[in-house]
Amino acid sequence: MAPLPVPAPAVGGSGLEVLPLVEQEVGLPASAELPDLLENTAPADATATGRLVAGLPAVIRPVPDSVVTSSAVKVTGSTVIVSLAAETSVVVAEVLAHYVKAFGAVGLGGTPAAASDGTTVQTFYRGGDSVTVTVGVATAGATPYTLRGFFSTGN
């Protein structure tokens, strides 16, 4: 076995070498900033049949290839209440998967879906905001579903 190298004597010091400190990031990396769920904090009350109503937050959108039956926006104090009712040809699991992905992208985390009497319900939360997705039983190839959201205006 070869002998260990002997350090060269330090000039003018104690013979100890002190390395500079390297700053390390501690903890989790900073989260990406989440988008505002309400683009307009004070939309006007409105309802529509067969289409999306003006003032509906962008996060509340139908599953692609759906037929919208109704939508609404209502402001009560510092809460904006929104709803969307539609039908699609996709099955319940695909409707839920669509919203898990869409809502997850804006930081809305969901609780596991619960089923009762053929209806499946899943609620998504972020801070004081929430959206509940309710998917009904398919009839004649159409799966009905609704979204009901409660968003804080921060006022």
Short mmCIF file of N, CA, C and O in Angstrom, two decimals, residues 49-106:
data_model
loop_
_atom_site.label_atom_id
_atom_site.label_comp_id
_atom_site.label_asym_id
_atom_site.label_seq_id
_atom_site.Cartn_x
_atom_site.Cartn_y
_atom_site.Cartn_z
N THR A 49 -78.60 29.75 -22.68
CA THR A 49 -79.06 28.41 -23.03
C THR A 49 -78.40 28.01 -24.35
O THR A 49 -78.41 28.79 -25.30
N GLY A 50 -77.78 26.84 -24.36
CA GLY A 50 -77.18 26.33 -25.58
C GLY A 50 -75.82 26.91 -25.93
O GLY A 50 -75.31 26.66 -27.02
N ARG A 51 -75.22 27.69 -25.04
CA ARG A 51 -73.91 28.29 -25.32
C ARG A 51 -73.23 28.69 -24.02
O ARG A 51 -73.85 28.67 -22.95
N LEU A 52 -71.95 29.07 -24.14
CA LEU A 52 -71.20 29.58 -22.98
C LEU A 52 -71.57 31.04 -22.76
O LEU A 52 -71.60 31.83 -23.69
N VAL A 53 -71.84 31.39 -21.52
CA VAL A 53 -72.22 32.74 -21.16
C VAL A 53 -70.98 33.63 -21.09
O VAL A 53 -69.88 33.16 -20.78
N ALA A 54 -71.14 34.91 -21.36
CA ALA A 54 -70.04 35.88 -21.21
C ALA A 54 -69.67 35.97 -19.73
O ALA A 54 -70.54 35.89 -18.86
N GLY A 55 -68.38 36.09 -19.44
CA GLY A 55 -67.92 36.21 -18.06
C GLY A 55 -67.59 34.89 -17.40
O GLY A 55 -67.11 34.86 -16.27
N LEU A 56 -67.83 33.78 -18.09
CA LEU A 56 -67.50 32.46 -17.54
C LEU A 56 -65.97 32.33 -17.49
O LEU A 56 -65.30 32.59 -18.47
N PRO A 57 -65.41 31.97 -16.33
CA PRO A 57 -63.95 31.83 -16.25
C PRO A 57 -63.44 30.82 -17.29
O PRO A 57 -64.10 29.83 -17.58
N ALA A 58 -62.25 31.07 -17.83
CA ALA A 58 -61.68 30.22 -18.88
C ALA A 58 -61.48 28.78 -18.42
O ALA A 58 -61.50 27.87 -19.23
N VAL A 59 -61.31 28.57 -17.12
CA VAL A 59 -61.11 27.22 -16.59
C VAL A 59 -62.39 26.38 -16.69
O VAL A 59 -62.35 25.16 -16.71
N ILE A 60 -63.53 27.04 -16.80
CA ILE A 60 -64.82 26.34 -16.91
C ILE A 60 -65.17 26.21 -18.39
O ILE A 60 -65.76 27.10 -18.98
N ARG A 61 -64.74 25.11 -18.98
CA ARG A 61 -64.98 24.85 -20.39
C ARG A 61 -65.48 23.43 -20.55
O ARG A 61 -65.13 22.54 -19.76
N PRO A 62 -66.29 23.19 -21.59
CA PRO A 62 -66.80 21.83 -21.79
C PRO A 62 -65.72 20.88 -22.31
O PRO A 62 -64.71 21.31 -22.86
N VAL A 63 -65.96 19.60 -22.12
CA VAL A 63 -65.14 18.55 -22.73
C VAL A 63 -65.25 18.76 -24.24
O VAL A 63 -66.32 19.09 -24.75
N PRO A 64 -64.15 18.58 -25.00
CA PRO A 64 -64.24 18.74 -26.46
C PRO A 64 -65.37 17.89 -27.05
O PRO A 64 -65.67 16.80 -26.57
N ASP A 65 -66.00 18.42 -28.08
CA ASP A 65 -67.11 17.77 -28.80
C ASP A 65 -68.35 17.59 -27.94
O ASP A 65 -69.14 16.68 -28.16
N SER A 66 -68.52 18.47 -26.95
CA SER A 66 -69.73 18.45 -26.13
C SER A 66 -70.76 19.40 -26.70
O SER A 66 -70.43 20.32 -27.46
N VAL A 67 -71.99 19.20 -26.29
CA VAL A 67 -73.06 20.13 -26.61
C VAL A 67 -73.44 20.81 -25.31
O VAL A 67 -73.85 20.16 -24.34
N VAL A 68 -73.26 22.13 -25.26
CA VAL A 68 -73.58 22.91 -24.06
C VAL A 68 -75.09 23.09 -24.01
O VAL A 68 -75.71 23.52 -24.99
N THR A 69 -75.69 22.78 -22.85
CA THR A 69 -77.13 22.98 -22.69
C THR A 69 -77.42 24.29 -21.97
O THR A 69 -78.40 24.95 -22.29
N SER A 70 -76.55 24.66 -21.00
CA SER A 70 -76.74 25.95 -20.32
C SER A 70 -75.46 26.35 -19.60
O SER A 70 -74.60 25.51 -19.33
N SER A 71 -75.37 27.64 -19.28
CA SER A 71 -74.25 28.15 -18.47
C SER A 71 -74.72 29.41 -17.77
O SER A 71 -75.67 30.06 -18.20
N ALA A 72 -74.04 29.72 -16.66
CA ALA A 72 -74.46 30.89 -15.88
C ALA A 72 -73.31 31.42 -15.05
O ALA A 72 -72.39 30.68 -14.68
N VAL A 73 -73.39 32.72 -14.74
CA VAL A 73 -72.46 33.40 -13.84
C VAL A 73 -73.31 34.25 -12.91
O VAL A 73 -74.22 34.96 -13.35
N LYS A 74 -73.03 34.17 -11.61
CA LYS A 74 -73.73 34.98 -10.61
C LYS A 74 -72.72 35.47 -9.60
O LYS A 74 -71.91 34.70 -9.11
N VAL A 75 -72.76 36.76 -9.30
CA VAL A 75 -71.86 37.34 -8.31
C VAL A 75 -72.65 37.60 -7.04
O VAL A 75 -73.70 38.25 -7.07
N THR A 76 -72.15 37.04 -5.93
CA THR A 76 -72.77 37.23 -4.62
C THR A 76 -71.69 37.69 -3.66
O THR A 76 -70.84 36.88 -3.27
N GLY A 77 -71.68 38.96 -3.33
CA GLY A 77 -70.64 39.49 -2.46
C GLY A 77 -69.28 39.34 -3.12
O GLY A 77 -69.07 39.81 -4.24
N SER A 78 -68.36 38.65 -2.47
CA SER A 78 -67.03 38.46 -3.03
C SER A 78 -66.86 37.06 -3.64
O SER A 78 -65.75 36.59 -3.84
N THR A 79 -67.99 36.42 -3.98
CA THR A 79 -67.96 35.09 -4.58
C THR A 79 -68.61 35.12 -5.96
O THR A 79 -69.70 35.67 -6.12
N VAL A 80 -67.93 34.51 -6.92
CA VAL A 80 -68.50 34.34 -8.26
C VAL A 80 -68.90 32.87 -8.36
O VAL A 80 -68.08 31.97 -8.18
N ILE A 81 -70.19 32.64 -8.61
CA ILE A 81 -70.73 31.28 -8.74
C ILE A 81 -70.99 31.04 -10.22
O ILE A 81 -71.66 31.84 -10.88
N VAL A 82 -70.42 29.96 -10.75
CA VAL A 82 -70.58 29.66 -12.17
C VAL A 82 -71.10 28.25 -12.35
O VAL A 82 -70.90 27.38 -11.50
N SER A 83 -71.78 28.04 -13.47
CA SER A 83 -72.25 26.68 -13.78
C SER A 83 -72.21 26.45 -15.28
O SER A 83 -72.29 27.39 -16.07
N LEU A 84 -72.06 25.19 -15.61
CA LEU A 84 -72.05 24.76 -17.00
C LEU A 84 -72.71 23.39 -17.04
O LEU A 84 -72.37 22.50 -16.25
N ALA A 85 -73.66 23.21 -17.93
CA ALA A 85 -74.29 21.91 -18.14
C ALA A 85 -74.09 21.55 -19.60
O ALA A 85 -74.23 22.40 -20.49
N ALA A 86 -73.71 20.29 -19.84
CA ALA A 86 -73.43 19.86 -21.21
C ALA A 86 -73.64 18.35 -21.33
O ALA A 86 -73.84 17.66 -20.33
N GLU A 87 -73.56 17.86 -22.57
CA GLU A 87 -73.61 16.44 -22.87
C GLU A 87 -72.47 16.10 -23.81
O GLU A 87 -72.08 16.92 -24.64
N THR A 88 -71.96 14.88 -23.69
CA THR A 88 -70.89 14.42 -24.55
C THR A 88 -71.10 12.96 -24.89
O THR A 88 -71.85 12.26 -24.19
N SER A 89 -70.40 12.49 -25.91
CA SER A 89 -70.51 11.08 -26.28
C SER A 89 -69.47 10.21 -25.57
O SER A 89 -69.52 9.00 -25.67
N VAL A 90 -68.55 10.84 -24.82
CA VAL A 90 -67.52 10.06 -24.12
C VAL A 90 -68.06 9.52 -22.80
O VAL A 90 -69.04 10.03 -22.26
N VAL A 91 -67.39 8.50 -22.27
CA VAL A 91 -67.84 7.86 -21.04
C VAL A 91 -67.41 8.66 -19.81
O VAL A 91 -66.55 9.55 -19.89
N VAL A 92 -67.99 8.31 -18.67
CA VAL A 92 -67.75 9.02 -17.41
C VAL A 92 -66.26 9.16 -17.10
O VAL A 92 -65.78 10.25 -16.78
N ALA A 93 -65.50 8.06 -17.22
CA ALA A 93 -64.07 8.09 -16.89
C ALA A 93 -63.32 9.10 -17.76
O ALA A 93 -62.40 9.77 -17.28
N GLU A 94 -63.71 9.24 -19.03
CA GLU A 94 -63.04 10.20 -19.91
C GLU A 94 -63.39 11.64 -19.54
O GLU A 94 -62.55 12.53 -19.66
N VAL A 95 -64.62 11.88 -19.12
CA VAL A 95 -65.01 13.22 -18.67
C VAL A 95 -64.18 13.60 -17.45
O VAL A 95 -63.58 14.68 -17.40
N LEU A 96 -64.12 12.69 -16.47
CA LEU A 96 -63.33 12.98 -15.27
C LEU A 96 -61.85 13.15 -15.58
O LEU A 96 -61.20 14.06 -15.06
N ALA A 97 -61.30 12.30 -16.45
CA ALA A 97 -59.88 12.41 -16.81
C ALA A 97 -59.60 13.76 -17.47
O ALA A 97 -58.55 14.37 -17.22
N HIS A 98 -60.52 14.25 -18.29
CA HIS A 98 -60.35 15.56 -18.92
C HIS A 98 -60.22 16.65 -17.86
O HIS A 98 -59.32 17.50 -17.95
N TYR A 99 -61.09 16.64 -16.87
CA TYR A 99 -61.07 17.69 -15.85
C TYR A 99 -59.92 17.52 -14.86
O TYR A 99 -59.37 18.51 -14.37
N VAL A 100 -59.51 16.30 -14.56
CA VAL A 100 -58.33 16.10 -13.71
C VAL A 100 -57.13 16.78 -14.36
O VAL A 100 -56.37 17.49 -13.72
N LYS A 101 -56.98 16.58 -15.65
CA LYS A 101 -55.85 17.18 -16.39
C LYS A 101 -56.01 18.70 -16.50
O LYS A 101 -55.07 19.45 -16.21
N ALA A 102 -57.17 19.16 -16.93
CA ALA A 102 -57.39 20.59 -17.14
C ALA A 102 -57.28 21.38 -15.84
O ALA A 102 -56.64 22.42 -15.78
N PHE A 103 -57.91 20.88 -14.78
CA PHE A 103 -57.88 21.59 -13.51
C PHE A 103 -56.52 21.46 -12.83
O PHE A 103 -56.05 22.37 -12.17
N GLY A 104 -55.88 20.32 -12.99
CA GLY A 104 -54.54 20.13 -12.43
C GLY A 104 -53.55 21.12 -13.00
O GLY A 104 -52.64 21.60 -12.31
N ALA A 105 -53.71 21.48 -14.28
CA ALA A 105 -52.81 22.43 -14.94
C ALA A 105 -52.89 23.82 -14.32
O ALA A 105 -51.95 24.61 -14.46
N VAL A 106 -54.00 24.14 -13.65
CA VAL A 106 -54.14 25.46 -13.03
C VAL A 106 -54.12 25.37 -11.50
O VAL A 106 -54.52 26.29 -10.80
#
